[in-house]
Amino acid sequence: MLWRYRSDSSHILPVKPIKVQFDLSYEEKLVKILAREVKELRNKRVPLVKVLWRSHSVKETTWELKETMRP
């Protein structure tokens, strides 16, 4: 059964401002590389890194190709 929501000022979440560009995109910045892994396919190896981005939590980390993370 669903209950009716009662508003409470303690339920307000803090918002981090981000700079949004004209085309509604924003720049992500790398904070930390958390892990490294090599994915073995049939006839090649793909190096991956687990990346923590600035505007995301640890739960939202992503696996990226190692080549794309190099400057």
C-alpha positions as a printed NumPy array, in Angstrom:
array([[  0.   ,   0.   ,   0.   ],
       [  1.262,   3.479,  -0.844],
       [  1.195,   6.21 ,   1.745],
       [  0.766,   9.89 ,   1.042],
       [  4.047,  11.822,   1.08 ],
       [  4.429,  14.457,   3.783],
       [  6.978,  17.119,   2.922],
       [  9.862,  17.631,   5.291],
       [ 12.684,  20.183,   4.978],
       [ 15.246,  17.518,   5.95 ],
       [ 14.433,  15.625,   2.71 ],
       [ 16.062,  18.32 ,   0.539],
       [ 19.245,  17.092,  -1.133],
       [ 22.222,  19.397,  -1.729],
       [ 22.899,  20.147,  -5.394],
       [ 26.372,  20.551,  -6.862],
       [ 26.393,  23.167,  -9.622],
       [ 27.89 ,  22.196, -12.981],
       [ 28.761,  24.361, -15.967],
       [ 26.497,  23.47 , -18.878],
       [ 27.524,  24.567, -22.362],
       [ 25.232,  25.966, -25.038],
       [ 24.667,  22.523, -26.587],
       [ 23.646,  21.201, -23.112],
       [ 26.809,  19.16 , -22.655],
       [ 29.396,  19.438, -19.89 ],
       [ 33.004,  18.431, -19.504],
       [ 33.806,  15.433, -17.334],
       [ 37.115,  15.41 , -15.51 ],
       [ 38.962,  12.322, -14.395],
       [ 39.454,  12.152, -10.625],
       [ 41.081,   8.784, -10.092],
       [ 41.81 ,   5.46 , -11.76 ],
       [ 40.503,   2.806,  -9.371],
       [ 41.468,  -0.442, -11.104],
       [ 43.183,  -1.9  , -14.159],
       [ 42.141,  -5.009, -16.046],
       [ 42.952,  -6.79 , -19.293],
       [ 39.962,  -8.316, -21.071],
       [ 41.   , -11.444, -22.977],
       [ 39.079, -12.077, -26.174],
       [ 39.697, -14.976, -28.564],
       [ 42.603, -13.446, -30.398],
       [ 43.331, -10.107, -28.726],
       [ 43.716,  -8.426, -25.353],
       [ 41.904,  -5.181, -24.457],
       [ 43.391,  -3.129, -21.58 ],
       [ 40.719,  -1.391, -19.462],
       [ 40.776,   1.016, -16.514],
       [ 38.017,   1.685, -13.968],
       [ 37.535,   5.467, -13.786],
       [ 36.   ,   7.71 , -11.121],
       [ 34.625,  10.915, -12.652],
       [ 34.335,  14.261, -10.858],
       [ 30.537,  14.637, -10.93 ],
       [ 29.708,  11.018, -10.032],
       [ 29.821,   8.809,  -6.962],
       [ 31.916,   5.664,  -6.505],
       [ 28.883,   3.533,  -7.421],
       [ 28.83 ,   5.175, -10.859],
       [ 32.385,   4.341, -11.929],
       [ 32.873,   3.165, -15.499],
       [ 35.267,   0.886, -17.35 ],
       [ 37.029,   2.765, -20.149],
       [ 39.618,   1.814, -22.744],
       [ 43.119,   2.509, -21.515],
       [ 44.075,   4.266, -24.777],
       [ 41.321,   6.87 , -24.365],
       [ 42.51 ,   7.784, -20.869],
       [ 46.017,   8.72 , -21.974],
       [ 46.616,  12.486, -22.529]])
